[in-house]
């Protein structure tokens, strides 16, 4: 039984880790590389002023073409900054992280099964999405995923708020979805909202060097990759856990 639970969690974690890391390398890592170039001062973003008169239209077009070519050349060089060793490190850390999430998820599913709650692929999918809500979506409502070079509040304050939001959301979802009685379910909803009512720490003024469009795209893609990873993790873990081998029958006397 324990061996089956561990194997289910590890297999689901590896599957989710491989997929999520592959998506991250394709969709998220290029944005990080570009943000690092803004942070280092290699490139900078600015709003180009309009041409003073019609005669400068051709000059403005030439400038735009030159800047576009410069950024294209820089992108070609910047993409190599990540490199194979860094990609392998990202892959290994992703597999380890998702394997840990898989073990936690199958442990929760096994406890729910002992309490009489059936397990299966769709049940695991729901639990996986709940994990995404607790560890990524709800904290991101207050502290969005940040690129290097983004303005932010002190790190310790953000870590404390993120941990409080994740724990409150996990406990609140448990009360709201599994709790018996209206009072417990309402209490769960209040618990989910509490960190956001208190408010996440933010800087007094934003002075990041990263373009806001790039930061918004990074946040959207990070959450999208996380949602896919948690969905695959929950679906796989629930399916594998439901296929528990039957206990051997005692030999007839």
PDB file of C-alpha atoms in Angstrom:
ATOM      1  CA  UNK A   1       0.000   0.000   0.000  1.00  0.00           C
ATOM      2  CA  UNK A   2       2.667   2.517   1.027  1.00  0.00           C
ATOM      3  CA  UNK A   3       4.840   1.469  -1.900  1.00  0.00           C
ATOM      4  CA  UNK A   4       1.940   2.031  -4.287  1.00  0.00           C
ATOM      5  CA  UNK A   5       1.257   5.493  -2.834  1.00  0.00           C
ATOM      6  CA  UNK A   6       4.911   6.509  -3.129  1.00  0.00           C
ATOM      7  CA  UNK A   7       5.205   5.163  -6.665  1.00  0.00           C
ATOM      8  CA  UNK A   8       2.021   6.966  -7.725  1.00  0.00           C
ATOM      9  CA  UNK A   9       3.219  10.272  -6.305  1.00  0.00           C
ATOM     10  CA  UNK A  10       6.695  10.018  -7.807  1.00  0.00           C
ATOM     11  CA  UNK A  11       5.462   8.965 -11.246  1.00  0.00           C
ATOM     12  CA  UNK A  12       2.866  11.732 -11.320  1.00  0.00           C
ATOM     13  CA  UNK A  13       5.466  14.244 -10.157  1.00  0.00           C
ATOM     14  CA  UNK A  14       7.967  13.247 -12.834  1.00  0.00           C
ATOM     15  CA  UNK A  15       5.293  13.400 -15.552  1.00  0.00           C
ATOM     16  CA  UNK A  16       4.078  16.812 -14.436  1.00  0.00           C
ATOM     17  CA  UNK A  17       7.644  18.050 -13.939  1.00  0.00           C
ATOM     18  CA  UNK A  18       8.742  17.060 -17.431  1.00  0.00           C
ATOM     19  CA  UNK A  19       5.753  18.725 -19.077  1.00  0.00           C
ATOM     20  CA  UNK A  20       5.776  21.863 -16.932  1.00  0.00           C
ATOM     21  CA  UNK A  21       9.530  22.347 -17.302  1.00  0.00           C
ATOM     22  CA  UNK A  22       9.344  21.875 -21.067  1.00  0.00           C
ATOM     23  CA  UNK A  23       6.637  24.528 -21.258  1.00  0.00           C
ATOM     24  CA  UNK A  24       8.663  26.763 -18.960  1.00  0.00           C
ATOM     25  CA  UNK A  25      11.770  26.488 -21.134  1.00  0.00           C
ATOM     26  CA  UNK A  26       9.765  27.406 -24.229  1.00  0.00           C
ATOM     27  CA  UNK A  27       7.396  30.052 -22.862  1.00  0.00           C
ATOM     28  CA  UNK A  28       8.882  31.484 -19.658  1.00  0.00           C
ATOM     29  CA  UNK A  29      12.667  31.229 -19.839  1.00  0.00           C
ATOM     30  CA  UNK A  30      13.016  33.514 -22.906  1.00  0.00           C
ATOM     31  CA  UNK A  31      11.201  36.225 -20.960  1.00  0.00           C
ATOM     32  CA  UNK A  32      13.577  35.790 -18.008  1.00  0.00           C
ATOM     33  CA  UNK A  33      16.586  36.055 -20.321  1.00  0.00           C
ATOM     34  CA  UNK A  34      15.228  39.244 -21.857  1.00  0.00           C
ATOM     35  CA  UNK A  35      14.451  40.702 -18.428  1.00  0.00           C
ATOM     36  CA  UNK A  36      18.007  39.986 -17.292  1.00  0.00           C
ATOM     37  CA  UNK A  37      19.249  42.057 -20.222  1.00  0.00           C
ATOM     38  CA  UNK A  38      17.064  44.963 -19.124  1.00  0.00           C
ATOM     39  CA  UNK A  39      18.286  44.533 -15.554  1.00  0.00           C
ATOM     40  CA  UNK A  40      21.941  44.589 -16.610  1.00  0.00           C
ATOM     41  CA  UNK A  41      21.411  47.718 -18.715  1.00  0.00           C
ATOM     42  CA  UNK A  42      22.245  45.981 -21.990  1.00  0.00           C
ATOM     43  CA  UNK A  43      18.955  47.217 -23.417  1.00  0.00           C
ATOM     44  CA  UNK A  44      16.405  49.763 -22.219  1.00  0.00           C
ATOM     45  CA  UNK A  45      12.802  50.505 -23.051  1.00  0.00           C
ATOM     46  CA  UNK A  46      11.461  53.968 -23.739  1.00  0.00           C
ATOM     47  CA  UNK A  47       8.604  55.704 -25.549  1.00  0.00           C
ATOM     48  CA  UNK A  48       9.809  57.141 -28.857  1.00  0.00           C
ATOM     49  CA  UNK A  49       8.616  60.769 -29.441  1.00  0.00           C
ATOM     50  CA  UNK A  50       6.472  61.457 -32.520  1.00  0.00           C
ATOM     51  CA  UNK A  51       8.205  62.968 -35.590  1.00  0.00           C
ATOM     52  CA  UNK A  52       8.401  66.780 -35.487  1.00  0.00           C
ATOM     53  CA  UNK A  53       7.142  67.122 -39.075  1.00  0.00           C
ATOM     54  CA  UNK A  54       6.370  65.018 -42.108  1.00  0.00           C
ATOM     55  CA  UNK A  55       9.925  65.164 -43.431  1.00  0.00           C
ATOM     56  CA  UNK A  56      11.132  63.085 -40.494  1.00  0.00           C
ATOM     57  CA  UNK A  57       8.786  60.165 -41.179  1.00  0.00           C
ATOM     58  CA  UNK A  58      11.377  58.332 -43.251  1.00  0.00           C
ATOM     59  CA  UNK A  59      14.007  59.008 -40.609  1.00  0.00           C
ATOM     60  CA  UNK A  60      11.721  57.660 -37.897  1.00  0.00           C
ATOM     61  CA  UNK A  61      11.074  54.534 -39.958  1.00  0.00           C
ATOM     62  CA  UNK A  62      14.810  54.076 -40.432  1.00  0.00           C
ATOM     63  CA  UNK A  63      15.369  54.456 -36.687  1.00  0.00           C
ATOM     64  CA  UNK A  64      12.624  51.918 -35.933  1.00  0.00           C
ATOM     65  CA  UNK A  65      14.141  49.439 -38.377  1.00  0.00           C
ATOM     66  CA  UNK A  66      17.590  49.934 -36.878  1.00  0.00           C
ATOM     67  CA  UNK A  67      16.314  49.430 -33.332  1.00  0.00           C
ATOM     68  CA  UNK A  68      14.345  46.350 -34.374  1.00  0.00           C
ATOM     69  CA  UNK A  69      17.442  44.857 -35.993  1.00  0.00           C
ATOM     70  CA  UNK A  70      19.505  45.660 -32.902  1.00  0.00           C
ATOM     71  CA  UNK A  71      16.978  43.956 -30.628  1.00  0.00           C
ATOM     72  CA  UNK A  72      16.816  40.960 -32.958  1.00  0.00           C
ATOM     73  CA  UNK A  73      20.598  40.583 -32.868  1.00  0.00           C
ATOM     74  CA  UNK A  74      20.610  40.999 -29.099  1.00  0.00           C
ATOM     75  CA  UNK A  75      17.890  38.375 -28.753  1.00  0.00           C
ATOM     76  CA  UNK A  76      19.962  35.944 -30.786  1.00  0.00           C
ATOM     77  CA  UNK A  77      22.859  36.444 -28.412  1.00  0.00           C
ATOM     78  CA  UNK A  78      20.751  36.640 -25.270  1.00  0.00           C
ATOM     79  CA  UNK A  79      19.060  33.336 -25.918  1.00  0.00           C
ATOM     80  CA  UNK A  80      22.441  31.659 -25.570  1.00  0.00           C
ATOM     81  CA  UNK A  81      22.872  33.107 -22.074  1.00  0.00           C
ATOM     82  CA  UNK A  82      20.626  30.393 -20.654  1.00  0.00           C
ATOM     83  CA  UNK A  83      22.657  27.523 -22.075  1.00  0.00           C
ATOM     84  CA  UNK A  84      22.386  23.771 -21.759  1.00  0.00           C
ATOM     85  CA  UNK A  85      23.719  23.497 -18.160  1.00  0.00           C
ATOM     86  CA  UNK A  86      21.173  26.012 -16.925  1.00  0.00           C
ATOM     87  CA  UNK A  87      18.398  24.257 -18.839  1.00  0.00           C
ATOM     88  CA  UNK A  88      19.352  20.906 -17.315  1.00  0.00           C
ATOM     89  CA  UNK A  89      19.412  22.497 -13.873  1.00  0.00           C
ATOM     90  CA  UNK A  90      15.945  23.905 -14.482  1.00  0.00           C
ATOM     91  CA  UNK A  91      14.728  20.482 -15.607  1.00  0.00           C
ATOM     92  CA  UNK A  92      16.158  18.668 -12.583  1.00  0.00           C
ATOM     93  CA  UNK A  93      14.851  21.219 -10.089  1.00  0.00           C
ATOM     94  CA  UNK A  94      11.450  21.100 -11.766  1.00  0.00           C
ATOM     95  CA  UNK A  95      11.270  17.307 -11.540  1.00  0.00           C
ATOM     96  CA  UNK A  96      12.329  17.353  -7.884  1.00  0.00           C
ATOM     97  CA  UNK A  97       9.816  20.075  -6.999  1.00  0.00           C
ATOM     98  CA  UNK A  98       6.921  18.438  -8.806  1.00  0.00           C
ATOM     99  CA  UNK A  99       7.811  15.048  -7.319  1.00  0.00           C
ATOM    100  CA  UNK A 100       7.518  16.609  -3.873  1.00  0.00           C
ATOM    101  CA  UNK A 101       4.149  18.071  -4.796  1.00  0.00           C
ATOM    102  CA  UNK A 102       3.116  14.657  -6.111  1.00  0.00           C
ATOM    103  CA  UNK A 103       3.967  12.942  -2.828  1.00  0.00           C
ATOM    104  CA  UNK A 104       2.004  15.548  -0.873  1.00  0.00           C
ATOM    105  CA  UNK A 105      -0.960  15.199  -3.214  1.00  0.00           C
ATOM    106  CA  UNK A 106      -1.150  11.397  -3.101  1.00  0.00           C
ATOM    107  CA  UNK A 107      -0.808  11.513   0.684  1.00  0.00           C
ATOM    108  CA  UNK A 108      -3.803  13.850   0.854  1.00  0.00           C
ATOM    109  CA  UNK A 109      -5.753  11.685  -1.593  1.00  0.00           C
ATOM    110  CA  UNK A 110      -4.936   8.546   0.393  1.00  0.00           C
ATOM    111  CA  UNK A 111      -6.140  10.170   3.618  1.00  0.00           C
ATOM    112  CA  UNK A 112      -9.317  11.286   1.867  1.00  0.00           C
ATOM    113  CA  UNK A 113      -9.814   7.753   0.573  1.00  0.00           C
ATOM    114  CA  UNK A 114      -9.520   6.356   4.095  1.00  0.00           C
ATOM    115  CA  UNK A 115     -12.170   8.875   5.142  1.00  0.00           C
ATOM    116  CA  UNK A 116     -14.555   7.484   2.532  1.00  0.00           C
ATOM    117  CA  UNK A 117     -13.909   9.940  -0.319  1.00  0.00           C
ATOM    118  CA  UNK A 118     -13.412   8.055  -3.570  1.00  0.00           C
ATOM    119  CA  UNK A 119     -10.280   8.660  -5.630  1.00  0.00           C
ATOM    120  CA  UNK A 120      -9.881   8.685  -9.381  1.00  0.00           C
ATOM    121  CA  UNK A 121      -8.588  10.716 -12.265  1.00  0.00           C
ATOM    122  CA  UNK A 122     -11.238  13.440 -12.118  1.00  0.00           C
ATOM    123  CA  UNK A 123     -11.083  13.612  -8.329  1.00  0.00           C
ATOM    124  CA  UNK A 124      -7.323  13.954  -8.560  1.00  0.00           C
ATOM    125  CA  UNK A 125      -7.733  16.671 -11.187  1.00  0.00           C
ATOM    126  CA  UNK A 126      -9.939  18.645  -8.804  1.00  0.00           C
ATOM    127  CA  UNK A 127      -7.404  18.274  -6.008  1.00  0.00           C
ATOM    128  CA  UNK A 128      -4.601  19.269  -8.348  1.00  0.00           C
ATOM    129  CA  UNK A 129      -6.423  22.448  -9.345  1.00  0.00           C
ATOM    130  CA  UNK A 130      -6.991  23.133  -5.653  1.00  0.00           C
ATOM    131  CA  UNK A 131      -3.231  22.868  -5.158  1.00  0.00           C
ATOM    132  CA  UNK A 132      -2.719  25.319  -8.012  1.00  0.00           C
ATOM    133  CA  UNK A 133      -5.188  27.712  -6.422  1.00  0.00           C
ATOM    134  CA  UNK A 134      -3.479  27.499  -3.032  1.00  0.00           C
ATOM    135  CA  UNK A 135       0.162  27.668  -4.094  1.00  0.00           C
ATOM    136  CA  UNK A 136       0.055  29.814  -7.218  1.00  0.00           C
ATOM    137  CA  UNK A 137      -3.216  31.483  -8.175  1.00  0.00           C
ATOM    138  CA  UNK A 138      -4.315  32.915  -4.821  1.00  0.00           C
ATOM    139  CA  UNK A 139      -0.850  34.238  -3.854  1.00  0.00           C
ATOM    140  CA  UNK A 140      -0.501  35.714  -7.357  1.00  0.00           C
ATOM    141  CA  UNK A 141      -3.609  37.823  -6.777  1.00  0.00           C
ATOM    142  CA  UNK A 142      -1.518  39.809  -4.305  1.00  0.00           C
ATOM    143  CA  UNK A 143       2.023  39.161  -5.500  1.00  0.00           C
ATOM    144  CA  UNK A 144       2.214  38.380  -9.194  1.00  0.00           C
ATOM    145  CA  UNK A 145       5.167  36.354 -10.511  1.00  0.00           C
ATOM    146  CA  UNK A 146       8.027  38.827 -10.925  1.00  0.00           C
ATOM    147  CA  UNK A 147      10.796  39.117 -13.463  1.00  0.00           C
ATOM    148  CA  UNK A 148      14.369  40.116 -12.585  1.00  0.00           C
ATOM    149  CA  UNK A 149      14.588  43.897 -12.430  1.00  0.00           C
ATOM    150  CA  UNK A 150      10.989  44.415 -11.305  1.00  0.00           C
ATOM    151  CA  UNK A 151      10.224  46.780  -8.452  1.00  0.00           C
ATOM    152  CA  UNK A 152       9.061  44.965  -5.320  1.00  0.00           C
ATOM    153  CA  UNK A 153       8.666  45.234  -1.556  1.00  0.00           C
ATOM    154  CA  UNK A 154      11.306  43.742   0.807  1.00  0.00           C
ATOM    155  CA  UNK A 155      11.789  40.018   0.248  1.00  0.00           C
ATOM    156  CA  UNK A 156      11.017  38.903   3.813  1.00  0.00           C
ATOM    157  CA  UNK A 157       7.677  40.732   3.821  1.00  0.00           C
ATOM    158  CA  UNK A 158       6.702  39.141   0.521  1.00  0.00           C
ATOM    159  CA  UNK A 159       7.718  35.668   1.705  1.00  0.00           C
ATOM    160  CA  UNK A 160       5.672  35.990   4.895  1.00  0.00           C
ATOM    161  CA  UNK A 161       2.590  37.191   3.017  1.00  0.00           C
ATOM    162  CA  UNK A 162       2.963  34.508   0.329  1.00  0.00           C
ATOM    163  CA  UNK A 163       3.208  31.737   2.936  1.00  0.00           C
ATOM    164  CA  UNK A 164       0.208  33.109   4.830  1.00  0.00           C
ATOM    165  CA  UNK A 165      -1.844  33.334   1.626  1.00  0.00           C
ATOM    166  CA  UNK A 166      -0.937  29.782   0.577  1.00  0.00           C
ATOM    167  CA  UNK A 167      -1.732  28.266   3.986  1.00  0.00           C
ATOM    168  CA  UNK A 168      -4.951  30.264   4.360  1.00  0.00           C
ATOM    169  CA  UNK A 169      -6.118  29.259   0.883  1.00  0.00           C
ATOM    170  CA  UNK A 170      -5.324  25.577   1.431  1.00  0.00           C
ATOM    171  CA  UNK A 171      -7.092  25.505   4.793  1.00  0.00           C
ATOM    172  CA  UNK A 172      -9.964  27.592   3.483  1.00  0.00           C
ATOM    173  CA  UNK A 173     -10.513  25.326   0.502  1.00  0.00           C
ATOM    174  CA  UNK A 174     -10.525  22.315   2.800  1.00  0.00           C
ATOM    175  CA  UNK A 175     -13.179  23.877   5.024  1.00  0.00           C
ATOM    176  CA  UNK A 176     -15.244  25.218   2.132  1.00  0.00           C
ATOM    177  CA  UNK A 177     -15.271  21.983   0.130  1.00  0.00           C
ATOM    178  CA  UNK A 178     -15.132  19.258   2.779  1.00  0.00           C
ATOM    179  CA  UNK A 179     -16.351  20.952   5.940  1.00  0.00           C
ATOM    180  CA  UNK A 180     -19.685  19.904   7.388  1.00  0.00           C
ATOM    181  CA  UNK A 181     -22.133  22.716   7.987  1.00  0.00           C
ATOM    182  CA  UNK A 182     -22.659  26.208   6.653  1.00  0.00           C
ATOM    183  CA  UNK A 183     -20.569  27.855   9.367  1.00  0.00           C
ATOM    184  CA  UNK A 184     -17.429  25.897   8.491  1.00  0.00           C
ATOM    185  CA  UNK A 185     -17.837  26.541   4.785  1.00  0.00           C
ATOM    186  CA  UNK A 186     -18.369  30.257   5.285  1.00  0.00           C
ATOM    187  CA  UNK A 187     -15.374  30.270   7.610  1.00  0.00           C
ATOM    188  CA  UNK A 188     -13.315  28.694   4.844  1.00  0.00           C
ATOM    189  CA  UNK A 189     -14.297  31.427   2.403  1.00  0.00           C
ATOM    190  CA  UNK A 190     -13.415  34.101   4.952  1.00  0.00           C
ATOM    191  CA  UNK A 191     -10.063  32.424   5.547  1.00  0.00           C
ATOM    192  CA  UNK A 192      -9.318  32.454   1.818  1.00  0.00           C
ATOM    193  CA  UNK A 193     -10.129  36.162   1.568  1.00  0.00           C
ATOM    194  CA  UNK A 194      -8.324  37.208   4.765  1.00  0.00           C
ATOM    195  CA  UNK A 195      -4.775  37.648   3.359  1.00  0.00           C
ATOM    196  CA  UNK A 196      -6.138  39.742   0.503  1.00  0.00           C
ATOM    197  CA  UNK A 197      -8.195  41.878   2.873  1.00  0.00           C
ATOM    198  CA  UNK A 198      -5.019  42.540   4.865  1.00  0.00           C
ATOM    199  CA  UNK A 199      -3.169  43.293   1.642  1.00  0.00           C
ATOM    200  CA  UNK A 200       0.094  42.141   0.117  1.00  0.00           C
ATOM    201  CA  UNK A 201       3.257  44.214   0.607  1.00  0.00           C
ATOM    202  CA  UNK A 202       4.084  46.481  -2.320  1.00  0.00           C
ATOM    203  CA  UNK A 203       6.691  49.209  -2.815  1.00  0.00           C
ATOM    204  CA  UNK A 204       5.706  52.829  -2.260  1.00  0.00           C
ATOM    205  CA  UNK A 205       6.672  53.569  -5.869  1.00  0.00           C
ATOM    206  CA  UNK A 206       7.449  51.349  -8.839  1.00  0.00           C
ATOM    207  CA  UNK A 207      10.819  51.878 -10.475  1.00  0.00           C
ATOM    208  CA  UNK A 208      11.541  48.616 -12.253  1.00  0.00           C
ATOM    209  CA  UNK A 209      13.561  48.586 -15.454  1.00  0.00           C
ATOM    210  CA  UNK A 210      11.497  45.815 -17.075  1.00  0.00           C
ATOM    211  CA  UNK A 211       8.729  46.861 -19.506  1.00  0.00           C
ATOM    212  CA  UNK A 212       5.276  46.327 -17.964  1.00  0.00           C
ATOM    213  CA  UNK A 213       4.135  44.438 -21.062  1.00  0.00           C
ATOM    214  CA  UNK A 214       6.943  41.922 -20.554  1.00  0.00           C
ATOM    215  CA  UNK A 215       6.116  41.566 -16.858  1.00  0.00           C
ATOM    216  CA  UNK A 216       2.422  40.996 -17.631  1.00  0.00           C
ATOM    217  CA  UNK A 217       3.245  38.337 -20.226  1.00  0.00           C
ATOM    218  CA  UNK A 218       5.576  36.613 -17.763  1.00  0.00           C
ATOM    219  CA  UNK A 219       2.911  36.524 -15.054  1.00  0.00           C
ATOM    220  CA  UNK A 220       0.287  35.146 -17.448  1.00  0.00           C
ATOM    221  CA  UNK A 221       2.561  32.452 -18.843  1.00  0.00           C
ATOM    222  CA  UNK A 222       3.857  31.449 -15.413  1.00  0.00           C
ATOM    223  CA  UNK A 223       0.328  30.923 -14.124  1.00  0.00           C
ATOM    224  CA  UNK A 224      -0.654  29.082 -17.303  1.00  0.00           C
ATOM    225  CA  UNK A 225       2.288  26.689 -17.025  1.00  0.00           C
ATOM    226  CA  UNK A 226       1.512  26.166 -13.342  1.00  0.00           C
ATOM    227  CA  UNK A 227      -2.124  25.358 -14.089  1.00  0.00           C
ATOM    228  CA  UNK A 228      -1.140  22.773 -16.698  1.00  0.00           C
ATOM    229  CA  UNK A 229       1.400  21.197 -14.352  1.00  0.00           C
ATOM    230  CA  UNK A 230      -1.027  20.912 -11.446  1.00  0.00           C
ATOM    231  CA  UNK A 231      -3.770  19.542 -13.700  1.00  0.00           C
ATOM    232  CA  UNK A 232      -1.479  16.821 -15.047  1.00  0.00           C
ATOM    233  CA  UNK A 233      -0.175  16.092 -11.553  1.00  0.00           C
ATOM    234  CA  UNK A 234      -3.641  15.696 -10.068  1.00  0.00           C
ATOM    235  CA  UNK A 235      -5.067  13.719 -12.972  1.00  0.00           C
ATOM    236  CA  UNK A 236      -2.139  11.290 -13.053  1.00  0.00           C
ATOM    237  CA  UNK A 237      -1.898  10.895  -9.284  1.00  0.00           C
ATOM    238  CA  UNK A 238      -5.622  10.295  -8.875  1.00  0.00           C
ATOM    239  CA  UNK A 239      -5.720   7.767 -11.697  1.00  0.00           C
ATOM    240  CA  UNK A 240      -2.692   5.812 -10.483  1.00  0.00           C
ATOM    241  CA  UNK A 241      -3.830   5.842  -6.882  1.00  0.00           C
ATOM    242  CA  UNK A 242      -7.261   4.499  -7.843  1.00  0.00           C
ATOM    243  CA  UNK A 243      -5.622   1.516  -9.527  1.00  0.00           C
ATOM    244  CA  UNK A 244      -4.341   0.144  -6.248  1.00  0.00           C
ATOM    245  CA  UNK A 245      -3.556  -3.561  -6.579  1.00  0.00           C
ATOM    246  CA  UNK A 246      -5.928  -5.799  -4.712  1.00  0.00           C
ATOM    247  CA  UNK A 247      -4.648  -7.319  -1.504  1.00  0.00           C
ATOM    248  CA  UNK A 248      -3.722 -11.006  -1.851  1.00  0.00           C
ATOM    249  CA  UNK A 249      -6.398 -13.355  -0.630  1.00  0.00           C
ATOM    250  CA  UNK A 250      -5.448 -15.824   2.091  1.00  0.00           C
ATOM    251  CA  UNK A 251      -4.849 -19.324   0.888  1.00  0.00           C
ATOM    252  CA  UNK A 252      -7.723 -21.707   1.597  1.00  0.00           C
ATOM    253  CA  UNK A 253      -7.151 -24.026   4.524  1.00  0.00           C
TER     254      UNK A 253
END
